[in-house]
Coordinates of C-alpha atoms and ligand atoms in Angstrom, one line a residue:
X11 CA 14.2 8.7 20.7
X12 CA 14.6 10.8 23.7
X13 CA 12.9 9.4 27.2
X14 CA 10.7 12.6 27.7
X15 CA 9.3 12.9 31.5
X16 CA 6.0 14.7 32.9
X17 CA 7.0 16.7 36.0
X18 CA 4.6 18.0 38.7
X19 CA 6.8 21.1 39.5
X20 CA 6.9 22.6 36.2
X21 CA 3.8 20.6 34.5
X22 CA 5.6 19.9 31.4
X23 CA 6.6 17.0 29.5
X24 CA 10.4 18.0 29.0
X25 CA 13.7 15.6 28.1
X26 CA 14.9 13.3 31.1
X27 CA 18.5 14.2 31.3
X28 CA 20.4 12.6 34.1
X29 CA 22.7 15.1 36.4
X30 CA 25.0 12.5 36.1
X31 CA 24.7 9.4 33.6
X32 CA 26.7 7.2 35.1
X33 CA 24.2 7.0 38.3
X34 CA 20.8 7.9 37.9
X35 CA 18.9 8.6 41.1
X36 CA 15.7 7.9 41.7
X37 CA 13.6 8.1 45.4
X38 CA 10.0 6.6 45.4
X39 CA 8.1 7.0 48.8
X40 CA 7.2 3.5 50.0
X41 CA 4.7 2.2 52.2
X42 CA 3.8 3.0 55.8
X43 CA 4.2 -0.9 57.4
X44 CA 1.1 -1.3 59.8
X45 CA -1.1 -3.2 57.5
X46 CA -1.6 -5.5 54.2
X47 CA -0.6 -3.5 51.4
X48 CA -4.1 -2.7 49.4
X49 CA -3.8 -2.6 45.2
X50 CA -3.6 1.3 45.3
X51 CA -0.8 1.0 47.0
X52 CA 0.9 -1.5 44.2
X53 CA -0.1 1.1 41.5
X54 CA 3.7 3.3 42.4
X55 CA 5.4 0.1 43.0
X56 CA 4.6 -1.4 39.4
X57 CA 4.4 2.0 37.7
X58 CA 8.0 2.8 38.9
X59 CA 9.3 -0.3 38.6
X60 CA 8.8 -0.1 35.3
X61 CA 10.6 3.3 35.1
X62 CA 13.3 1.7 37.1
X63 CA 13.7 -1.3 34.1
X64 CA 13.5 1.0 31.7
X65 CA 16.3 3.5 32.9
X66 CA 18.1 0.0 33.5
X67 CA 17.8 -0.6 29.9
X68 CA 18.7 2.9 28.9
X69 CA 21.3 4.0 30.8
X70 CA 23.0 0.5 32.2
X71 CA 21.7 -1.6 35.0
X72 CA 24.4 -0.9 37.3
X73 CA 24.2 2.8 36.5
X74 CA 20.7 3.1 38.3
X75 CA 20.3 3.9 42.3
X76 CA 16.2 3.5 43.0
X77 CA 15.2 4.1 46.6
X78 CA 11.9 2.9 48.1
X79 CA 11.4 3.7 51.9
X80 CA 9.9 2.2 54.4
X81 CA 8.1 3.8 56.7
X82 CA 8.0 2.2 60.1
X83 CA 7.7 4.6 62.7
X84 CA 3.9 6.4 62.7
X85 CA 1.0 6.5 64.9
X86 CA -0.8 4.4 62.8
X87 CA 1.5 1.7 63.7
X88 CA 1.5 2.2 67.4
X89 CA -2.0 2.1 67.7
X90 CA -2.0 -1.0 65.9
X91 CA 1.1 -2.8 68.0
X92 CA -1.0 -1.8 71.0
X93 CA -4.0 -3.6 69.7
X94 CA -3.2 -7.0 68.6
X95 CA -0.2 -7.5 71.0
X96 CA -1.6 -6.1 74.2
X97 CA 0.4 -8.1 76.4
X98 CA 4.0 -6.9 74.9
X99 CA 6.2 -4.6 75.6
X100 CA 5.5 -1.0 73.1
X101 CA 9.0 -1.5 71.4
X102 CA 9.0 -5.2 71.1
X103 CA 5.0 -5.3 69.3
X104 CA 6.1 -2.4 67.2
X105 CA 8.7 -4.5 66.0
X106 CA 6.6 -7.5 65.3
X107 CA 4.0 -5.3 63.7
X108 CA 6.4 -3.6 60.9
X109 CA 8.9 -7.0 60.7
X110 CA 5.5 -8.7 59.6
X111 CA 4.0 -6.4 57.5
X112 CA 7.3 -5.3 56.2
X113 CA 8.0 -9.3 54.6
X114 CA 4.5 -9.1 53.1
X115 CA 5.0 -6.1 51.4
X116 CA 8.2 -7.7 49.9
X117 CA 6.5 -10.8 48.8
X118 CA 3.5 -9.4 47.3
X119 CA 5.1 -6.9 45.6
X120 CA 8.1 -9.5 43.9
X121 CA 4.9 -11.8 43.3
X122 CA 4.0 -8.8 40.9
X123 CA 7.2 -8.6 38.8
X124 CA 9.1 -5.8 40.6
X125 CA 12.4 -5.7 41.1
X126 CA 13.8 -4.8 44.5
X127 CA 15.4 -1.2 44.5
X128 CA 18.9 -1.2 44.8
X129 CA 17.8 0.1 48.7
X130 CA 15.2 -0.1 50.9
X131 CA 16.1 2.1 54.2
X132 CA 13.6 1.7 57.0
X133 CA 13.0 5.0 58.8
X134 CA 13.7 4.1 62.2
X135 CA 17.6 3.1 61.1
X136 CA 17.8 7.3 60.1
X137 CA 16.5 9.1 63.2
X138 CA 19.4 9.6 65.0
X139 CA 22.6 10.4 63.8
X140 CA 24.6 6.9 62.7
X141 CA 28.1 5.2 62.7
X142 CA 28.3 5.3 58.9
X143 CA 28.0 8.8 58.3
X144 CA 24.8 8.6 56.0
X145 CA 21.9 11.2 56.7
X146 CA 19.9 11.1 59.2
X147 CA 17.1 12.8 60.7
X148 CA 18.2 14.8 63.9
X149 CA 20.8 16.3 62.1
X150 CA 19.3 17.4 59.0
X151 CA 16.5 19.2 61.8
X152 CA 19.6 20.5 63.3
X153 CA 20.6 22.5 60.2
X154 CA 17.4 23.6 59.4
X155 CA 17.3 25.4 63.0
X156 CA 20.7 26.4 62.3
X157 CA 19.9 28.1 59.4
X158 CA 16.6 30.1 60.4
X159 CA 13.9 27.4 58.5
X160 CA 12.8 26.1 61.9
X161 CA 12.1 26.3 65.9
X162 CA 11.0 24.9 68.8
X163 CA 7.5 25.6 70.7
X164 CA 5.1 23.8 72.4
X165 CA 7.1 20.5 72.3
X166 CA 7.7 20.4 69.1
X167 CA 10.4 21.5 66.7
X168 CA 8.3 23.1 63.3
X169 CA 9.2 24.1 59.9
X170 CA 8.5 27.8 59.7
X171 CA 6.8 27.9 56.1
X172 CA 7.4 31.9 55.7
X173 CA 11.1 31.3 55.8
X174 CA 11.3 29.9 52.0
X175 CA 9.9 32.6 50.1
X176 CA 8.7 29.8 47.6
X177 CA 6.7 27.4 49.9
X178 CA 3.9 25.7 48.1
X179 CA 5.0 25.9 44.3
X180 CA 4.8 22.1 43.9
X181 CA 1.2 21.9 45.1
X182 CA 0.5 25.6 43.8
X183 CA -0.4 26.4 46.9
X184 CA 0.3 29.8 48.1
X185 CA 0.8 30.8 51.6
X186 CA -1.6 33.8 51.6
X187 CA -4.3 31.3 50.1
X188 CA -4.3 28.7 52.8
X189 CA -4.1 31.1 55.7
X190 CA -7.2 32.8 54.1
X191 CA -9.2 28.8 53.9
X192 CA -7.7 27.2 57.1
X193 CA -10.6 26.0 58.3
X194 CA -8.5 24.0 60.9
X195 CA -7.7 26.0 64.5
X196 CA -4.4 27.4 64.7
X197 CA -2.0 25.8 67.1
X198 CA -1.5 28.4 69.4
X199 CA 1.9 27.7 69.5
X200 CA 2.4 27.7 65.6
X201 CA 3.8 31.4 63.9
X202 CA 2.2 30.4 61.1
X203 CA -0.8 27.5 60.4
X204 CA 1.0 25.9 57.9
X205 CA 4.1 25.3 59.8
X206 CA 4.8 21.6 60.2
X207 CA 6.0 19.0 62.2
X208 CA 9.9 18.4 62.6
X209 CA 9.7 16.4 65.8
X210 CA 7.0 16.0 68.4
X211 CA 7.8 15.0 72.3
X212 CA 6.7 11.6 73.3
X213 CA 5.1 10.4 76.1
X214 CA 6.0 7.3 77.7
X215 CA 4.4 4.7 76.2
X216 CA 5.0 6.2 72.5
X217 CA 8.2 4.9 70.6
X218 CA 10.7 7.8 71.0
X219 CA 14.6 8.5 70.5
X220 CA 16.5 10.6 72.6
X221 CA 17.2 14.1 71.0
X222 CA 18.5 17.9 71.3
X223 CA 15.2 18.5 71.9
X224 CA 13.9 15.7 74.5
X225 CA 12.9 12.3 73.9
X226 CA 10.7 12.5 70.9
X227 CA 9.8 11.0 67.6
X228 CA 10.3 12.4 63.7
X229 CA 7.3 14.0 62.0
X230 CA 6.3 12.1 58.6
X231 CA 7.7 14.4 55.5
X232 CA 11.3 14.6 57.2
X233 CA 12.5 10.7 56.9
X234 CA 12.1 10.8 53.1
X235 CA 14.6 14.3 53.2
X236 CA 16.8 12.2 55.3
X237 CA 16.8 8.6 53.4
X238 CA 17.3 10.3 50.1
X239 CA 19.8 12.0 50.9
X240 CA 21.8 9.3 52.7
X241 CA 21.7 7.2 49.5
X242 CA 21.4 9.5 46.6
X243 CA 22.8 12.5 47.8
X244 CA 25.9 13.2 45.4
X245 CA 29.7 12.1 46.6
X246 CA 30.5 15.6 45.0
X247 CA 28.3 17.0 47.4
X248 CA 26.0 17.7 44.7
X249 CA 22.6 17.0 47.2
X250 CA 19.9 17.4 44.3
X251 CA 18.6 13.9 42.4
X252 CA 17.1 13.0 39.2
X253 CA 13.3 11.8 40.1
X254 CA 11.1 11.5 42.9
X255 CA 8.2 9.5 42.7
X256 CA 4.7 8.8 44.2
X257 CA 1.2 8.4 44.2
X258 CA -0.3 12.0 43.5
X259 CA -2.0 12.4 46.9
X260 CA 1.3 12.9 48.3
X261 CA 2.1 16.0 46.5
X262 CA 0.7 18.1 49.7
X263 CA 1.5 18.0 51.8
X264 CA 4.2 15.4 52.0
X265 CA 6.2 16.1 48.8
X266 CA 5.5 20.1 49.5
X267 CA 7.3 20.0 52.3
X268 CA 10.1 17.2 51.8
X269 CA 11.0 20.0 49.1
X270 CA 11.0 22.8 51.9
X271 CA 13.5 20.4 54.4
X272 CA 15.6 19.2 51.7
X273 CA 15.9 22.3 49.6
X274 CA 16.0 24.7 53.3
X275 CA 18.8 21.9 54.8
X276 CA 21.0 21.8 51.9
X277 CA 21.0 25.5 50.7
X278 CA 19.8 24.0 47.3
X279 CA 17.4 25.4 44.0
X280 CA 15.3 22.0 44.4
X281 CA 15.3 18.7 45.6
X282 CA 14.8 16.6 42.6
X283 CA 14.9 17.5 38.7
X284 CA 11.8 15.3 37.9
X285 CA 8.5 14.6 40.2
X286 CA 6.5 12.0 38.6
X287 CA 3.2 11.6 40.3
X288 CA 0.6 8.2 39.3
X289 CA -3.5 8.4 39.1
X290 CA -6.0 7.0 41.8
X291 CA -7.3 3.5 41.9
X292 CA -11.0 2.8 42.5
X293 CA -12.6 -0.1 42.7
X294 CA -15.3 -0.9 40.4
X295 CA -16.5 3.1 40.1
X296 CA -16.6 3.4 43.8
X297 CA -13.5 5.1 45.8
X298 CA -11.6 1.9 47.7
X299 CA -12.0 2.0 51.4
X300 CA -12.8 -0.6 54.3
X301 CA -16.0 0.8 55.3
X302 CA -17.7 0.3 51.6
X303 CA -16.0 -3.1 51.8
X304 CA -14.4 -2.9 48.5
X305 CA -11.3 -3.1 50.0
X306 CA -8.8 -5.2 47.9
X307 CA -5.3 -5.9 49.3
X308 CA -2.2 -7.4 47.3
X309 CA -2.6 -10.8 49.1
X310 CA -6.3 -11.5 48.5
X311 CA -5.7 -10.8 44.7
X312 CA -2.6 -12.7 44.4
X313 CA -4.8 -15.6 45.8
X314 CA -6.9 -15.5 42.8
X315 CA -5.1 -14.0 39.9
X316 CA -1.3 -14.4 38.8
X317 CA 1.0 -11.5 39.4
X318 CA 1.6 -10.8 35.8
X319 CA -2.2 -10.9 35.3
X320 CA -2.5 -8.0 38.5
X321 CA 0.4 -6.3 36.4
X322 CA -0.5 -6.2 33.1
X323 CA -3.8 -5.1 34.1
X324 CA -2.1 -2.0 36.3
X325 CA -0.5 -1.5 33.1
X326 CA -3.2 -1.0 30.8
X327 CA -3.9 2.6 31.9
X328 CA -1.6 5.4 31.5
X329 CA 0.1 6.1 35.1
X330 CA -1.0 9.4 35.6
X331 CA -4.8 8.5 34.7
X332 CA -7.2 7.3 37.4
X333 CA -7.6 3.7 36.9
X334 CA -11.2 2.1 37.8
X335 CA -10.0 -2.3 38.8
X336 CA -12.8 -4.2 37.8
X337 CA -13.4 -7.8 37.6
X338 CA -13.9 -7.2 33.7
X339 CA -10.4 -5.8 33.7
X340 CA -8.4 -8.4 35.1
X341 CA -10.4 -11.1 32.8
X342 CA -9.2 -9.4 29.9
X343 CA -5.8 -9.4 30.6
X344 CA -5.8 -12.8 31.6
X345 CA -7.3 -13.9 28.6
X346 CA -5.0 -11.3 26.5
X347 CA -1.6 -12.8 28.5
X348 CA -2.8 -16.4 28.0
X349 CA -2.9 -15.5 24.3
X350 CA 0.6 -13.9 24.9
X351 CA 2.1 -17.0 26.3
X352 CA 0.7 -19.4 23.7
X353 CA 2.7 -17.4 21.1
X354 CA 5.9 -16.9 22.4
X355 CA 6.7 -19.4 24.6
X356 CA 8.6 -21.7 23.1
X357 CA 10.9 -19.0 21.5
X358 CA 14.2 -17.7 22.5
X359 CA 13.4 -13.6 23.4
X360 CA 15.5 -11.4 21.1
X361 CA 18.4 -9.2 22.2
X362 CA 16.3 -6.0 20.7
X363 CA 13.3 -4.1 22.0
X364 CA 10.5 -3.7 19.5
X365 CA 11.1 -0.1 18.2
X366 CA 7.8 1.1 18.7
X367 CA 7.4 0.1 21.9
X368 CA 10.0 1.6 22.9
X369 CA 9.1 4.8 21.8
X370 CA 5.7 4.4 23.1
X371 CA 7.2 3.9 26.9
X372 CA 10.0 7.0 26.3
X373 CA 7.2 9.1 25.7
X374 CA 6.5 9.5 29.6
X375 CA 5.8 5.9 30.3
X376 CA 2.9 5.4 27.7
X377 CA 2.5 1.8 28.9
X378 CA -0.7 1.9 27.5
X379 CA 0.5 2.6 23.9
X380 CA 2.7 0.0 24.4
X381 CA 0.7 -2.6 24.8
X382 CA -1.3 -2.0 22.4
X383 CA 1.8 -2.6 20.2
X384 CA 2.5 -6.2 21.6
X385 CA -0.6 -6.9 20.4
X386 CA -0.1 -5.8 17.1
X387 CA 3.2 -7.7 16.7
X388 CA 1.2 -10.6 18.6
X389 CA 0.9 -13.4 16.2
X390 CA -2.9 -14.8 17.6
X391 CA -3.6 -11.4 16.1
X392 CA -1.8 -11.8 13.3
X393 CA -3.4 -15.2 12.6
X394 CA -7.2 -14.0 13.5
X395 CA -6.5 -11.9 11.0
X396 CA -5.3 -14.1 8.2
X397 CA -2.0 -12.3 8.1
X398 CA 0.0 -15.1 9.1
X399 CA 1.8 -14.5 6.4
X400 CA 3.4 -11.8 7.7
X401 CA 4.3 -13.2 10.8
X402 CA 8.3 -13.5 10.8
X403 CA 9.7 -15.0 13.8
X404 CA 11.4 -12.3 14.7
X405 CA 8.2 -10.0 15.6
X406 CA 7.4 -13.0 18.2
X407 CA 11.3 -12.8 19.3
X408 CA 10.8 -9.2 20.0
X409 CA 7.7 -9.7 21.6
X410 CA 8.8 -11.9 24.1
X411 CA 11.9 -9.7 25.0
X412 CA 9.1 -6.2 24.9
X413 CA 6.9 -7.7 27.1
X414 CA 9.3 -8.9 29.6
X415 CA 10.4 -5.2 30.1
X416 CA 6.5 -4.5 30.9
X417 CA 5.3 -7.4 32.9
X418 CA 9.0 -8.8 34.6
X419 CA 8.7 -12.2 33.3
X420 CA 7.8 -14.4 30.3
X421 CA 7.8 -17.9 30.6
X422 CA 11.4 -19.3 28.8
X423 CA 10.9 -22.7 27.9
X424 CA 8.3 -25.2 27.2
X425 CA 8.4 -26.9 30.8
X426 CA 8.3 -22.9 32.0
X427 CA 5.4 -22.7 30.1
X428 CA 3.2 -25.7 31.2
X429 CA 4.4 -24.8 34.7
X430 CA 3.2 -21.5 34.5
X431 CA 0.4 -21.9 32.3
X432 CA -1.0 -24.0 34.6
X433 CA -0.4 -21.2 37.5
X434 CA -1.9 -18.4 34.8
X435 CA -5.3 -20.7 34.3
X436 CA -5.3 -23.1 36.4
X437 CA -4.9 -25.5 34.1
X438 CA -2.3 -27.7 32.4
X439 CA -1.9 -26.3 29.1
X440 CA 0.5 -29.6 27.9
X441 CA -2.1 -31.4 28.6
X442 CA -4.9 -29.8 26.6
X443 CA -2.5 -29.6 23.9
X444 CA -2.1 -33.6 23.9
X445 CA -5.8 -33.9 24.0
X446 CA -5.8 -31.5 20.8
X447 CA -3.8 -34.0 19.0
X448 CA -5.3 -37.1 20.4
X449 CA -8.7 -35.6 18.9
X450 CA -7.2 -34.7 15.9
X451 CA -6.4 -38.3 15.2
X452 CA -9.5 -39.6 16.2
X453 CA -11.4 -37.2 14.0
X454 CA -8.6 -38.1 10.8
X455 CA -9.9 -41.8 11.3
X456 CA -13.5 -40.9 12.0
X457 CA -13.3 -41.6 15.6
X458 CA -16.2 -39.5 16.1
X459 CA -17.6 -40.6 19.4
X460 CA -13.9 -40.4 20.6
X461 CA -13.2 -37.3 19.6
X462 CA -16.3 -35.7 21.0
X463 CA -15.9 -38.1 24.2
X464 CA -12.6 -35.5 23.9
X465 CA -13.6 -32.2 23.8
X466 CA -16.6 -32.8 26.4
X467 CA -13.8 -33.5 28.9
X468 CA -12.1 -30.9 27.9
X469 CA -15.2 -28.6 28.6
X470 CA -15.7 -30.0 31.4
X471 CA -12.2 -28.2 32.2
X472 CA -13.5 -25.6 31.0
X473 CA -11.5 -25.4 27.7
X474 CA -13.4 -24.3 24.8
X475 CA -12.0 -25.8 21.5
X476 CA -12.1 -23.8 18.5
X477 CA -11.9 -24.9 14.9
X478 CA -10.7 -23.2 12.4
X479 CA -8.2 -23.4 9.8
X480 CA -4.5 -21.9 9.8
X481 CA -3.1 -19.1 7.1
X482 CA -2.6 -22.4 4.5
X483 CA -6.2 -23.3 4.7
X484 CA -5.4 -26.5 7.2
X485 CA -7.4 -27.1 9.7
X486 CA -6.0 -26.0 13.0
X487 CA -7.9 -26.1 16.7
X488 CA -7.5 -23.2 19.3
X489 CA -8.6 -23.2 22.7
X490 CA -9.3 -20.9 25.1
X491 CA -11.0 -20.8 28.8
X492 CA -14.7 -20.7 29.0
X493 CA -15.9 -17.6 31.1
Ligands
LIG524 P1 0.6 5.0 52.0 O1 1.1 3.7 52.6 O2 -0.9 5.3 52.2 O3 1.5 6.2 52.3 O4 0.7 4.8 50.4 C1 1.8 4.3 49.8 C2 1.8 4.7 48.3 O5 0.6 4.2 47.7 C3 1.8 6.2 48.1 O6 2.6 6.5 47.0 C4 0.3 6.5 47.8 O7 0.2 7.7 47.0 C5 -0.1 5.3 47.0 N1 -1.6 5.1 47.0 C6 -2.3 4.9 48.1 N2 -3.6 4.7 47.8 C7 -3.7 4.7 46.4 C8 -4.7 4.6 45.4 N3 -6.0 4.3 45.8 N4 -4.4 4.7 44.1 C9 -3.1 4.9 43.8 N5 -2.1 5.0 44.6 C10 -2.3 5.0 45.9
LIG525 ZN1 8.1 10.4 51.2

């Protein structure tokens, strides 16, 4: 089957077809490095990690570029610097602010499965114009002057909107339109209200590079035109990519107008063939933010739930669909990957995908669909529903190597499993297993106050034992954890 994409440009599902198949490009706007990471922000981070996995599969792992900037120059990050290290030099608590925020990001976000992107640029290293020849910032601002898309006023440098006759098409937003609505009052010093910023003076105690234009600092949208192109811009001077990628309240007007520099600077039809956009995250029906209080970051769920559990859960809903996290949510899937892990974990994975799934994530992403398939080729299901019979060892050898394409990981070996099973519940699944047994004898020589003496302990655990009988008609005890 063919890996069909939904893009934002031309809404349309249509057939992903690399410019050039022996390196597929990718760019995914990464965080802005002032603050904890919150779980909205891990939604593009899972989601298009596991695009990247999947185009590793497809196309060859070493035949995949991914780039996932970071942002860490913004006012947000100034203020901050200035805040908790008052007594510090601007440059130096900048630094300490986006060094420290910067290494949580990383570890939270491997704690959830994701690989690292073949290159994470930081913004700062692209402003002015560098030793190894790659991008940068001044320049590309440069060529847009250069070429009639942009000018100087008021101590800035702008983007002059009515130069591209096609401004707004990614956002549907048309010129005429927005003049009519802006509420907002019109820089003086703008030709046109939706002109944006290039580069801004700073004063002194704002971070600021020296430029043609003064000492100043970059506006937001033009370090993602400048890190993609330093990494996936084409040796053949081919400056167009395969997919860009972010959360969808980036499409205006960051994405809008990283299309206008990119596609303005390099004379080209379009910036990328594919923009990929995911759904909002709320929390519990109510939109996230810090004054409700509902305000969950990366960290603080990490501290209570496994990354896979955080994963699987993200995983759940089809990317482009608003998600709602709840509590209920991230029960269920722990419950549905201790199942997972029970099954498969003493089992080497197989060197096939399960077709099926497969398909389902081709068919833009449908991580949804897909999971619903591991749990038909699950055997717990299999076995709640007497068709054991059916169960052939190679459905659980699939299943392993399926869902480690989705989630990152599966535990590999038995001491993997205990390890990790006791990471998943919190409780050492070898263990409960032995007690299993050790009741099971009891019970076979009518031990009874021993073998209830066992599963009260075990309850007091919270391990719930289940008896029941397997596909032959034996008796065979389950557990699972009490909620
Ligand atoms: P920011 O650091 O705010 O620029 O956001 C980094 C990434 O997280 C962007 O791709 C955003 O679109 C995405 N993002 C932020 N908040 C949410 C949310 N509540 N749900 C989904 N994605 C989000
Ligand atoms: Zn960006």
């Amino acid at each position: 089957m063919e890996l069909r994409l939904y893009d934002t440009l031309t809404k349309e599902k249509r057939a992903f077809t690399p410019i050039d198949p022996s390196n597929v490009r990718m760019y995914v706007c990464g965080p802005t490095v002032y603050d904890f990471a919150h779980i909205g922000n891990a939604r593009p981070v899972i989601v298009f990690d596991v695009l990247f996995r999947l185009l590793r599969h497809r196309y060859g792992a070493d035949h995949v570029t991914y780039v996932r900037n970071i942002t860490d120059v913004d006012d947000k990050i100034n203020d901050r610097a200035a805040r908790d290290f008052p007594g510090l030099p601007l440059n130096e608590a900048i630094r300490k602010v986006t060094e420290k925020t910067a290494d949580q990001f990383q570890a939270d976000v491997a704690a959830l499965g994701c690989l690292p992107p073949t290159h994470q640029p930081r913004a700062t290293e692209f402003v002015l114009p560098r030793a190894d020849g790659r991008a940068d910032m001044v320049t590309l601002i440069r060529q847009l002057i250069a070429r009639g898309h942009a000018y100087e006023a008021g101590g800035e440098v702008l983007f002059d909107v009515q130069s591209m006759p096609d401004y707004g098409a990614l956002s549907g937003r048309r010129l005429d339109e927005q003049k009519a609505g802006a509420r907002v009052a019109v820089d003086a010093h703008k030709r046109n209200p939706a002109d944006f910023v290039l580069w801004k003076l700073s004063s002194e105690n704002e971070p600021g590079w020296d430029s043609p234009w003064g000492r100043g600092r970059p506006g937001w949208h033009i370090e993602c035109s400048a890190m993609s192109a330093a990494y996936l811009g084409g040796e053949r001077g081919d400056e167009v990519f395969d997919i860009h990628g972010g959360g969808l309240d980036l499409i205006f007007p960051h994405h809008e107008n990283e299309i206008a520099q990119s596609r303005c600077a390099h004379g080209t039809h379009a910036m990328a063939n594919y923009w990929m956009h995911n759904g909002f995250l709320q929390v519990e029906g109510e939109k996230m933010s810090k004054s409700l209080g509902n305000f969950v970051t990366i960290n603080d769920l990490l501290r209570d739930w496994p990354g896979e559990v955080v994963r699987l859960n993200m995983l759940k809903t089809h990317y482009r669909s608003p998600i709602d996290w709840t509590l209920k949510g991230l029960e269920e899937s722990r419950r549905v990957l201790d199942d997972w892990y029970k099954d498969v974990a003493d089992i080497e994975p197989s060197d096939d995908i399960d077709p099926e799934f497969l398909d389902a994530l081709l068919d833009d992403l449908n991580t949804h669909k897909a999971i619903t398939r591991l749990h038909q080729i699950s055997p717990t299901l299999r076995l709640s529903e007497g068709r054991l019979d059916d169960w052939s060892g190679d459905a659980a050898r699939r299943h392993k190597k399926s869902a480690a394409l989705l989630l990152g990981l599966l535990p590999q070996t038995a001491a993997e499993r205990t390890e990790r099973g006791r990471s998943l519940t919190g409780i050492d699944t070898a263990r409960i297993d032995q007690s299993i047994n050790d009741r099971a004898a009891a019970r076979a020589r009518k031990d009874f106050k021993e073998s209830d003496r066992i599963r009260d302990e075990l309850a007091a655990m919270g391990v719930v034992l289940k008896d029941g009988k397997d596909a032959d008609g034996k008796p065979k005890t389950t557990w699972e954890i009490a909620r």
